[in-house]
Coordinates of N, CA, C and O in Angstrom, one line a residue:
M1 N -103.4 56.0 41.1 CA -103.3 54.8 40.0 C -103.9 53.6 40.3 O -103.5 53.1 41.4
A2 N -104.7 53.0 39.7 CA -105.2 51.5 39.9 C -104.0 50.7 39.3 O -103.6 50.7 38.4
N3 N -103.7 49.7 40.3 CA -102.7 48.6 40.0 C -103.8 47.5 39.6 O -104.1 46.9 40.6
L4 N -103.5 46.9 38.4 CA -104.3 45.9 37.9 C -103.7 44.5 37.8 O -104.1 43.4 37.3
S5 N -102.4 44.6 38.4 CA -101.3 43.4 38.4 C -100.9 43.2 39.8 O -100.4 44.2 40.3
N6 N -100.9 42.3 40.5 CA -100.2 42.1 41.6 C -98.6 41.6 41.5 O -98.0 41.4 42.4
I7 N -98.4 41.4 40.2 CA -96.9 40.9 39.7 C -96.0 41.8 39.1 O -96.3 42.5 38.2
N8 N -95.2 42.8 40.0 CA -94.3 43.8 39.6 C -95.3 45.1 38.9 O -94.4 45.6 37.8
N9 N -96.3 45.4 39.2 CA -96.8 46.4 38.4 C -96.9 46.4 36.9 O -96.5 47.3 36.3
V10 N -97.2 45.3 36.4 CA -97.0 45.0 35.1 C -98.1 45.8 34.3 O -97.8 46.3 33.1
L11 N -99.2 45.9 34.5 CA -100.3 46.8 33.8 C -101.1 47.8 34.8 O -101.3 47.3 36.0
R12 N -100.7 49.0 34.6 CA -101.3 50.1 35.4 C -102.3 51.1 34.7 O -102.0 51.4 33.5
V13 N -103.5 51.3 34.9 CA -104.3 52.5 34.6 C -104.3 53.5 35.3 O -104.6 53.5 36.5
S14 N -103.9 54.6 34.9 CA -104.1 56.0 35.8 C -105.3 56.5 36.0 O -106.3 56.3 35.2
S15 N -105.4 57.6 36.7 CA -106.7 58.0 36.9 C -107.2 59.1 35.7 O -108.3 59.2 35.5
N16 N -106.0 59.4 34.9 CA -106.7 60.2 33.6 C -106.6 59.0 32.4 O -106.4 59.5 31.4
L17 N -106.8 57.9 32.7 CA -107.1 56.7 31.8 C -105.7 56.7 30.8 O -106.0 56.1 29.6
R18 N -104.6 57.0 31.4 CA -103.3 56.4 30.5 C -103.1 54.8 31.0 O -103.3 54.6 32.4
V19 N -103.1 54.0 30.1 CA -102.5 52.8 30.3 C -100.9 52.5 30.1 O -100.5 53.1 29.2
G20 N -100.5 51.7 31.3 CA -99.2 51.8 31.2 C -98.8 50.4 31.3 O -99.2 49.4 32.3
I21 N -98.0 49.6 30.3 CA -97.5 48.3 30.4 C -96.1 48.2 30.7 O -95.4 48.6 30.0
N22 N -95.8 47.6 31.9 CA -94.3 47.4 32.2 C -93.6 48.9 32.5 O -92.6 49.3 32.0
T23 N -94.3 50.0 32.9 CA -94.0 51.2 33.3 C -95.1 51.5 34.4 O -96.4 51.4 34.4
D24 N -94.4 52.5 35.1 CA -95.1 52.8 36.4 C -96.0 54.1 36.1 O -97.0 54.6 36.8
A25 N -95.4 54.9 35.1 CA -96.0 56.3 34.8 C -96.3 56.5 33.5 O -95.5 56.9 32.8
A26 N -97.4 56.0 32.9 CA -97.5 56.2 31.2 C -97.7 57.7 31.1 O -98.6 58.6 32.0
S27 N -97.2 58.1 30.0 CA -97.2 59.6 29.7 C -98.3 59.6 28.4 O -98.7 60.9 28.0
Y28 N -98.7 58.7 28.0 CA -99.7 58.5 26.6 C -100.8 57.5 26.9 O -100.7 56.9 28.1
A29 N -101.7 57.9 26.2 CA -102.8 56.8 26.3 C -102.4 55.4 26.5 O -103.0 54.6 27.2
L30 N -101.3 54.9 25.7 CA -101.0 53.6 25.9 C -99.4 53.7 25.7 O -99.0 54.2 24.7
E31 N -98.8 53.1 26.8 CA -97.3 53.3 26.8 C -96.7 52.0 27.1 O -97.4 51.3 28.3
I32 N -95.8 51.4 26.2 CA -95.3 50.0 26.8 C -93.7 50.4 27.1 O -93.2 50.9 26.2
G33 N -93.4 50.1 28.3 CA -91.8 50.3 28.8 C -91.1 48.9 28.6 O -91.5 48.0 28.1
G34 N -89.8 48.9 28.9 CA -89.0 47.9 29.2 C -88.0 48.0 28.2 O -88.1 48.8 27.0
T35 N -87.4 47.0 28.2 CA -86.2 46.8 27.1 C -86.5 46.3 25.9 O -87.5 45.0 26.1
N36 N -86.4 46.7 24.6 CA -86.8 46.3 23.4 C -88.6 46.0 23.5 O -88.9 45.1 23.0
S37 N -88.8 47.1 24.2 CA -90.4 46.8 24.2 C -91.3 47.0 22.6 O -90.8 47.4 21.9
G38 N -92.3 46.3 22.6 CA -93.0 46.3 21.2 C -94.2 45.5 21.2 O -94.5 45.3 22.3
I39 N -95.0 45.8 20.1 CA -96.2 44.9 20.1 C -96.1 44.0 18.9 O -95.7 44.2 18.1
K40 N -96.7 42.8 19.2 CA -96.6 41.8 18.3 C -98.0 41.7 17.6 O -98.9 42.0 18.2
L41 N -98.1 41.6 16.1 CA -99.2 41.5 15.8 C -99.5 40.3 14.7 O -98.5 39.9 13.7
K42 N -100.3 39.6 15.0 CA -100.1 38.0 14.4 C -101.5 37.7 13.7 O -102.7 38.0 14.3
N43 N -101.4 37.3 12.3 CA -102.6 36.8 11.6 C -102.9 35.5 12.1 O -102.1 34.5 11.5
S44 N -103.8 35.1 12.8 CA -104.0 34.0 13.3 C -104.6 32.7 11.9 O -104.6 32.0 12.3
G45 N -105.1 33.4 10.9 CA -105.6 32.8 9.8 C -104.6 32.9 8.9 O -103.6 33.4 8.7
G46 N -104.8 31.7 8.0 CA -103.9 31.4 6.9 C -102.4 31.4 7.1 O -102.1 30.3 7.7
S47 N -101.5 32.4 6.8 CA -100.0 32.2 6.9 C -99.6 32.2 8.6 O -98.4 31.7 8.6
G48 N -100.5 32.8 9.2 CA -100.0 33.2 10.6 C -98.9 34.2 10.8 O -98.0 33.8 11.9
K49 N -98.7 34.8 9.6 CA -97.5 35.8 9.7 C -97.5 36.6 10.9 O -98.6 37.2 11.5
V50 N -96.3 37.0 11.7 CA -96.2 37.7 12.8 C -95.4 39.0 12.4 O -94.1 38.9 12.2
Y51 N -95.9 40.0 12.6 CA -94.9 41.1 12.7 C -94.9 42.1 14.0 O -95.9 41.8 14.9
S52 N -93.6 42.6 14.2 CA -93.8 43.4 15.6 C -93.5 44.9 15.4 O -92.8 45.1 14.3
L53 N -93.9 45.7 16.1 CA -93.8 47.1 16.3 C -92.9 47.3 17.4 O -93.5 46.8 18.5
L54 N -91.7 47.6 17.3 CA -90.8 47.7 18.5 C -90.3 48.9 18.4 O -89.5 49.5 17.2
S55 N -89.4 49.1 19.5 CA -88.4 50.3 20.0 C -87.3 49.5 20.6 O -87.3 48.9 21.6
D56 N -86.0 49.3 19.8 CA -84.8 48.5 20.3 C -84.1 49.2 21.1 O -84.2 50.5 21.2
T57 N -83.0 48.7 21.8 CA -82.2 49.0 22.8 C -81.1 49.9 22.0 O -80.5 51.0 22.5
S58 N -81.0 50.0 20.8 CA -80.2 51.0 19.8 C -80.8 52.1 19.5 O -80.3 53.0 18.8
G59 N -82.5 52.5 20.0 CA -82.8 53.8 19.6 C -84.0 53.7 18.3 O -83.9 54.5 17.8
N60 N -83.6 52.5 17.6 CA -84.3 52.3 16.2 C -85.8 51.9 16.6 O -86.1 51.1 17.5
F61 N -86.9 52.4 15.8 CA -88.2 52.0 15.6 C -88.1 51.2 14.7 O -87.6 51.3 13.5
Q62 N -88.9 49.7 14.7 CA -88.9 48.8 13.7 C -90.3 48.4 13.5 O -91.1 48.4 14.2
I63 N -90.7 48.2 12.1 CA -91.5 47.0 11.9 C -90.9 45.9 11.7 O -90.1 45.7 10.7
Y64 N -91.0 44.5 12.2 CA -90.1 43.6 12.2 C -90.7 42.5 11.8 O -91.9 42.3 12.2
D65 N -90.4 41.6 10.9 CA -91.0 40.5 10.3 C -90.4 39.4 11.1 O -89.2 39.0 11.1
D66 N -91.2 38.8 12.0 CA -90.7 37.8 12.9 C -90.0 36.5 12.1 O -89.2 35.8 12.7
A67 N -90.9 35.9 11.2 CA -90.4 34.8 10.5 C -89.2 34.9 9.7 O -88.3 33.9 9.6
A68 N -88.8 36.2 9.3 CA -87.5 36.4 8.5 C -86.5 36.9 9.4 O -85.1 36.9 9.0
A69 N -86.6 37.1 10.7 CA -86.0 37.9 11.6 C -85.2 38.8 11.1 O -84.1 39.1 11.2
S70 N -86.1 39.8 10.5 CA -85.6 41.0 9.8 C -86.4 42.1 10.1 O -87.6 42.0 9.9
G71 N -85.8 43.6 10.4 CA -86.7 44.5 10.2 C -87.0 45.0 8.9 O -85.9 45.2 8.2
R72 N -88.1 45.4 8.6 CA -88.7 45.5 7.2 C -88.7 46.9 7.1 O -88.5 47.4 5.9
L73 N -89.1 47.6 8.2 CA -88.6 49.1 8.0 C -88.1 49.8 9.3 O -88.6 49.1 10.4
V74 N -86.9 50.2 9.2 CA -86.0 50.7 10.5 C -85.7 52.2 10.4 O -85.5 52.4 9.3
I75 N -86.3 52.8 11.4 CA -86.0 54.3 11.5 C -85.1 54.2 12.4 O -85.7 54.1 13.8
N76 N -84.0 54.9 12.4 CA -83.3 54.9 13.6 C -83.3 56.5 14.1 O -84.2 57.3 13.8
S77 N -82.6 56.6 15.6 CA -82.6 57.7 16.3 C -82.1 59.1 15.6 O -82.7 60.1 15.8
A78 N -81.6 59.0 14.3 CA -81.3 60.1 13.6 C -82.4 60.6 12.7 O -82.4 61.5 11.9
G79 N -83.4 59.6 12.5 CA -84.6 59.9 11.6 C -84.4 59.2 10.2 O -85.0 59.4 9.4
N80 N -83.2 58.5 10.1 CA -83.2 57.8 8.8 C -83.7 56.5 8.7 O -83.9 56.0 9.6
A81 N -84.3 56.6 7.5 CA -85.1 55.1 7.2 C -84.4 54.1 6.3 O -83.9 54.6 5.2
T82 N -84.6 53.0 6.6 CA -84.2 51.6 5.8 C -85.3 51.1 5.7 O -86.1 50.4 6.2
F83 N -85.8 50.7 4.4 CA -86.9 49.7 4.0 C -86.3 48.3 3.2 O -85.4 48.5 2.3
A84 N -86.7 47.4 3.7 CA -86.0 46.0 3.1 C -87.2 45.5 2.2 O -88.3 45.2 2.8
G85 N -86.9 45.3 1.1 CA -88.0 44.7 0.0 C -88.4 45.7 -1.1 O -87.4 46.5 -1.2
N86 N -89.3 45.3 -1.7 CA -89.7 46.0 -3.2 C -90.7 47.0 -2.7 O -91.8 46.8 -2.1
V87 N -91.0 48.2 -3.4 CA -91.9 49.2 -3.4 C -92.7 49.1 -4.7 O -92.1 49.2 -5.8
T88 N -94.0 48.8 -4.6 CA -94.9 48.4 -5.9 C -96.0 49.7 -5.8 O -96.6 49.8 -4.8
A89 N -95.5 50.7 -6.8 CA -97.0 51.7 -6.6 C -96.9 52.2 -7.9 O -95.9 52.1 -9.0
P90 N -98.0 52.6 -8.4 CA -98.3 53.3 -9.8 C -97.1 54.7 -9.7 O -96.9 55.1 -11.0
E91 N -97.0 55.3 -8.5 CA -96.1 56.4 -8.7 C -95.3 56.6 -7.5 O -95.9 56.1 -6.3
L92 N -94.1 56.7 -7.4 CA -93.3 57.1 -6.5 C -92.9 58.6 -6.3 O -92.2 59.0 -7.3
R93 N -93.1 59.1 -5.2 CA -92.9 60.5 -5.2 C -92.2 60.8 -3.7 O -92.8 60.6 -2.8
L94 N -90.9 61.5 -3.9 CA -90.2 61.8 -2.6 C -90.2 63.3 -2.7 O -89.9 63.9 -3.6
Q95 N -90.5 63.9 -1.7 CA -90.8 65.5 -1.9 C -90.1 66.3 -0.6 O -90.3 65.7 0.6
G96 N -89.7 67.4 -1.1 CA -89.1 68.2 -0.1 C -90.0 69.6 -0.2 O -90.9 69.6 -0.9
T97 N -89.8 70.4 0.4 CA -90.6 71.6 0.7 C -90.4 72.6 -0.6 O -89.2 72.8 -1.0
G98 N -91.4 72.6 -1.4 CA -91.5 73.3 -2.6 C -90.8 72.5 -3.7 O -91.0 73.0 -4.8
T99 N -90.4 71.5 -3.6 CA -89.6 70.5 -4.6 C -90.1 69.0 -4.6 O -90.5 68.7 -3.8
T100 N -90.2 68.6 -5.9 CA -90.5 67.1 -6.0 C -89.4 66.7 -6.7 O -88.9 67.1 -7.7
Y101 N -88.7 65.5 -6.0 CA -87.6 65.0 -6.8 C -87.3 63.6 -6.2 O -87.9 63.0 -5.3
L102 N -86.5 62.7 -7.0 CA -86.3 61.4 -6.5 C -84.6 61.8 -6.4 O -83.9 62.2 -7.3
N103 N -84.0 61.5 -5.2 CA -82.7 62.0 -4.9 C -81.9 60.6 -4.7 O -82.2 59.6 -4.3
I104 N -80.8 60.5 -5.3 CA -80.0 59.6 -5.3 C -78.4 60.0 -4.8 O -78.0 61.0 -5.3
G105 N -78.1 59.6 -3.6 CA -77.1 60.2 -2.9 C -77.5 61.2 -2.0 O -78.7 61.0 -1.3
N106 N -76.9 62.3 -1.6 CA -77.4 63.4 -0.8 C -77.9 64.6 -1.5 O -78.1 65.7 -0.6
N107 N -78.2 64.5 -2.6 CA -78.3 66.1 -3.2 C -79.8 66.2 -3.2 O -80.8 65.6 -3.9
T108 N -80.4 67.2 -2.4 CA -81.8 67.5 -2.2 C -82.3 68.9 -2.8 O -83.2 69.1 -2.6
T109 N -81.3 69.7 -3.3 CA -81.4 70.9 -3.8 C -81.2 71.4 -5.2 O -81.9 72.1 -5.5
G110 N -80.9 70.0 -5.9 CA -80.8 70.4 -7.6 C -79.6 71.1 -7.4 O -79.2 71.6 -8.7
S111 N -78.6 71.5 -6.7 CA -77.6 72.0 -6.7 C -76.4 71.2 -7.3 O -76.2 70.2 -6.9
A112 N -75.8 71.7 -8.2 CA -74.7 70.7 -8.9 C -73.4 70.5 -7.9 O -72.4 69.8 -8.1
S113 N -73.2 71.5 -6.8 CA -72.2 71.5 -5.9 C -72.8 70.6 -4.6 O -71.9 70.2 -3.9
S114 N -74.0 70.0 -4.6 CA -74.3 69.1 -3.5 C -73.8 67.6 -4.0 O -73.3 67.3 -4.9
D115 N -73.6 66.9 -2.9 CA -73.1 65.6 -3.1 C -74.3 64.4 -3.6 O -75.3 64.5 -2.9
G116 N -74.2 63.9 -4.9 CA -75.0 62.9 -5.0 C -75.8 63.4 -6.6 O -75.2 64.0 -7.3
A117 N -76.9 62.9 -6.8 CA -77.5 63.2 -8.0 C -79.1 63.4 -7.6 O -79.7 62.5 -6.8
S118 N -79.9 64.1 -8.4 CA -81.2 64.3 -8.3 C -81.9 64.4 -9.4 O -81.2 64.7 -10.5
I119 N -83.3 63.8 -9.6 CA -84.0 63.8 -10.9 C -85.2 64.8 -10.2 O -85.7 63.9 -9.3
G120 N -85.8 65.5 -10.8 CA -87.1 66.0 -10.4 C -87.1 67.6 -11.0 O -86.4 68.1 -11.8
Y121 N -88.5 68.0 -10.2 CA -88.8 69.4 -10.7 C -88.4 70.2 -9.4 O -88.9 70.1 -8.2
F122 N -87.5 71.3 -9.7 CA -86.9 72.0 -8.3 C -87.7 73.5 -8.3 O -88.1 73.8 -9.5
T123 N -87.6 74.1 -7.3 CA -88.0 75.2 -7.1 C -87.7 76.1 -8.2 O -86.4 76.3 -8.3
G124 N -88.6 76.8 -8.6 CA -88.2 77.9 -9.7 C -87.9 77.0 -11.0 O -87.7 78.0 -12.0
Q125 N -87.9 76.0 -11.4 CA -87.7 75.2 -12.4 C -89.0 74.9 -13.0 O -89.6 74.1 -12.4
S126 N -89.1 75.2 -14.5 CA -90.6 74.5 -15.1 C -90.4 73.2 -15.9 O -91.4 72.6 -16.2
S127 N -89.2 72.8 -15.8 CA -89.0 71.5 -16.7 C -88.0 70.3 -15.8 O -87.4 70.7 -14.9
L128 N -88.2 69.1 -16.2 CA -87.5 68.2 -15.5 C -86.0 68.4 -15.4 O -85.4 68.5 -16.5
Q129 N -85.5 68.5 -14.4 CA -83.9 68.7 -14.2 C -83.3 67.1 -13.6 O -83.9 66.6 -12.9
I130 N -82.1 66.9 -14.2 CA -81.3 65.8 -13.8 C -79.9 66.3 -13.2 O -79.4 67.0 -14.3
V131 N -79.5 66.5 -12.4 CA -78.4 67.1 -11.5 C -77.4 66.1 -11.0 O -77.8 65.2 -10.3
Q132 N -76.3 66.3 -11.5 CA -75.2 65.4 -11.1 C -74.2 66.4 -10.1 O -74.0 67.4 -10.5
R133 N -73.3 65.7 -9.5 CA -72.3 66.3 -8.9 C -71.5 67.1 -9.7 O -71.2 66.8 -10.7
E134 N -70.8 68.1 -9.0 CA -70.2 69.3 -9.9 C -68.9 68.6 -10.8 O -68.4 68.7 -11.7
N135 N -68.2 67.6 -9.7 CA -66.8 67.0 -10.5 C -67.1 65.8 -11.1 O -65.8 65.3 -11.2
D136 N -68.2 65.1 -11.4 CA -68.4 63.9 -11.6 C -68.8 63.8 -13.3 O -69.9 64.9 -13.3
A137 N -68.8 62.8 -13.8 CA -69.4 62.6 -15.2 C -70.5 61.9 -14.9 O -71.1 61.3 -13.9
M138 N -71.4 62.3 -15.9 CA -72.9 61.5 -16.0 C -72.6 60.4 -16.9 O -72.4 60.7 -18.2
V139 N -72.9 59.2 -16.7 CA -72.7 58.0 -17.4 C -73.6 57.3 -17.9 O -74.5 56.7 -17.0
F140 N -73.9 56.8 -19.0 CA -75.1 55.8 -19.6 C -74.2 54.7 -20.0 O -73.5 54.7 -20.9
S141 N -74.6 53.6 -19.4 CA -74.2 52.1 -19.8 C -75.3 51.2 -20.0 O -76.5 51.5 -19.5
T142 N -74.8 50.3 -20.8 CA -75.8 49.0 -21.0 C -75.1 47.8 -20.8 O -73.7 47.8 -21.5
N143 N -75.4 46.8 -20.4 CA -74.6 45.7 -20.1 C -73.3 45.8 -19.7 O -72.5 45.1 -19.9
G144 N -73.1 47.0 -18.8 CA -71.9 46.7 -17.9 C -70.9 47.8 -18.9 O -69.7 48.0 -18.6
D145 N -71.2 48.0 -20.1 CA -70.4 48.8 -21.0 C -70.9 50.2 -21.1 O -72.0 50.5 -21.5
E146 N -70.0 51.3 -20.9 CA -70.3 52.8 -21.3 C -70.5 52.7 -22.6 O -69.9 52.8 -23.6
R147 N -71.8 53.9 -22.8 CA -72.0 54.0 -24.1 C -72.1 55.6 -24.4 O -71.8 55.7 -25.6
M148 N -72.5 56.3 -23.3 CA -72.3 57.8 -23.4 C -71.9 58.5 -22.3 O -72.2 57.9 -21.0
R149 N -71.2 59.6 -22.6 CA -70.8 60.2 -21.1 C -71.1 61.7 -21.4 O -70.5 62.2 -22.4
I150 N -71.4 62.5 -20.2 CA -71.2 63.8 -20.2 C -70.2 64.2 -19.0 O -70.4 63.6 -18.0
D151 N -69.2 64.8 -19.6 CA -68.3 64.9 -18.1 C -68.5 66.4 -17.6 O -69.4 67.2 -17.7
S152 N -67.3 66.7 -16.4 CA -67.8 67.7 -15.8 C -67.8 69.1 -16.6 O -68.1 70.0 -15.9
S153 N -67.2 69.2 -17.6 CA -67.0 70.3 -18.4 C -68.0 70.6 -19.4 O -68.4 71.3 -20.0
G154 N -69.0 69.6 -19.4 CA -70.3 69.7 -20.3 C -70.2 69.0 -21.7 O -70.9 69.0 -22.3
N155 N -68.8 68.3 -22.2 CA -68.7 67.7 -23.3 C -69.6 66.5 -23.0 O -69.6 65.5 -22.1
L156 N -70.1 65.9 -24.3 CA -70.9 64.8 -24.5 C -70.1 64.0 -25.5 O -69.7 64.4 -26.7
G157 N -69.7 62.7 -25.0 CA -69.2 61.8 -26.0 C -69.9 60.7 -26.0 O -70.4 59.8 -25.1
I158 N -70.1 60.0 -27.2 CA -70.7 58.9 -27.5 C -69.8 57.8 -28.2 O -69.2 58.5 -29.0
G159 N -69.5 56.6 -27.6 CA -68.3 55.9 -28.1 C -67.2 56.4 -27.7 O -66.1 55.7 -28.0
T160 N -66.9 57.2 -26.7 CA -65.7 57.4 -26.0 C -66.0 57.7 -24.7 O -66.9 58.2 -24.2
T161 N -65.0 57.5 -23.8 CA -65.0 57.7 -22.3 C -64.1 59.0 -22.0 O -64.4 59.4 -20.7
S162 N -63.9 59.8 -22.9 CA -63.1 61.0 -22.6 C -63.4 61.9 -23.7 O -62.6 62.5 -24.7
P163 N -64.5 62.7 -23.7 CA -65.1 63.7 -24.9 C -64.2 64.7 -24.7 O -64.0 65.2 -23.6
S164 N -63.6 65.3 -26.0 CA -62.9 66.5 -25.9 C -63.7 67.7 -26.7 O -62.9 68.8 -26.6
A165 N -64.8 67.2 -26.8 CA -65.5 68.7 -27.6 C -67.1 68.4 -26.9 O -67.2 67.6 -26.3
K166 N -67.4 69.6 -27.6 CA -69.2 69.6 -27.0 C -70.0 68.5 -27.4 O -70.8 68.0 -26.7
L167 N -69.6 67.8 -28.6 CA -70.1 66.5 -29.0 C -69.0 66.0 -29.8 O -68.4 66.4 -30.8
E168 N -68.7 64.7 -29.5 CA -67.6 63.8 -29.8 C -68.5 62.6 -30.3 O -68.8 61.8 -29.0
V169 N -68.3 61.9 -31.5 CA -69.0 60.9 -31.8 C -67.9 59.9 -32.2 O -67.5 60.3 -33.3
V170 N -67.7 58.6 -31.7 CA -66.6 57.8 -32.2 C -67.4 56.7 -32.6 O -68.1 56.0 -31.8
T171 N -67.4 56.2 -33.7 CA -68.0 55.2 -34.2 C -67.1 54.5 -35.6 O -66.5 55.0 -36.2
A172 N -67.5 53.2 -35.9 CA -66.9 52.5 -37.1 C -67.7 53.2 -38.2 O -67.4 53.0 -39.2
V173 N -69.1 53.2 -38.0 CA -69.8 53.5 -39.1 C -70.4 54.9 -39.0 O -70.8 55.4 -38.0
G174 N -70.5 55.5 -40.0 CA -70.6 57.1 -39.8 C -71.3 58.0 -40.7 O -71.4 59.1 -40.4

């Protein structure tokens, strides 16, 4: 292994052309070792914005915005991702195997017994499905006021928060 630094083996290139920075034995084409290792990407023109790709001491991978001192995309060691900011796209698709859905909570199967709610086309279904937890009502509100509710029994109420029939409409005009 060729040592290209006389100071603590900072940069090493192995005989199989693997480059190690702050590591003695690179396993990949480029490997950066050390605590909170990362790569800084700086736009030297215009705003001079600086982002870092890093692996922190908590086991997270981050795309880090240095100016905001914030991880914009953080993937933890369990594989869960957190995104800070807005997503702008003509179409947003979250997809599982054989299923296209938008998941709210933990429901990824379209099963009413799962935790959370999902909207999507599920395996074996040809129409759009909106699925809510088995024991929770589905509530539609405007300006913080409940306008319509489908309870866990399948009763639909408009103008009432406790429908007692398959369709119950409570109104002053009617």
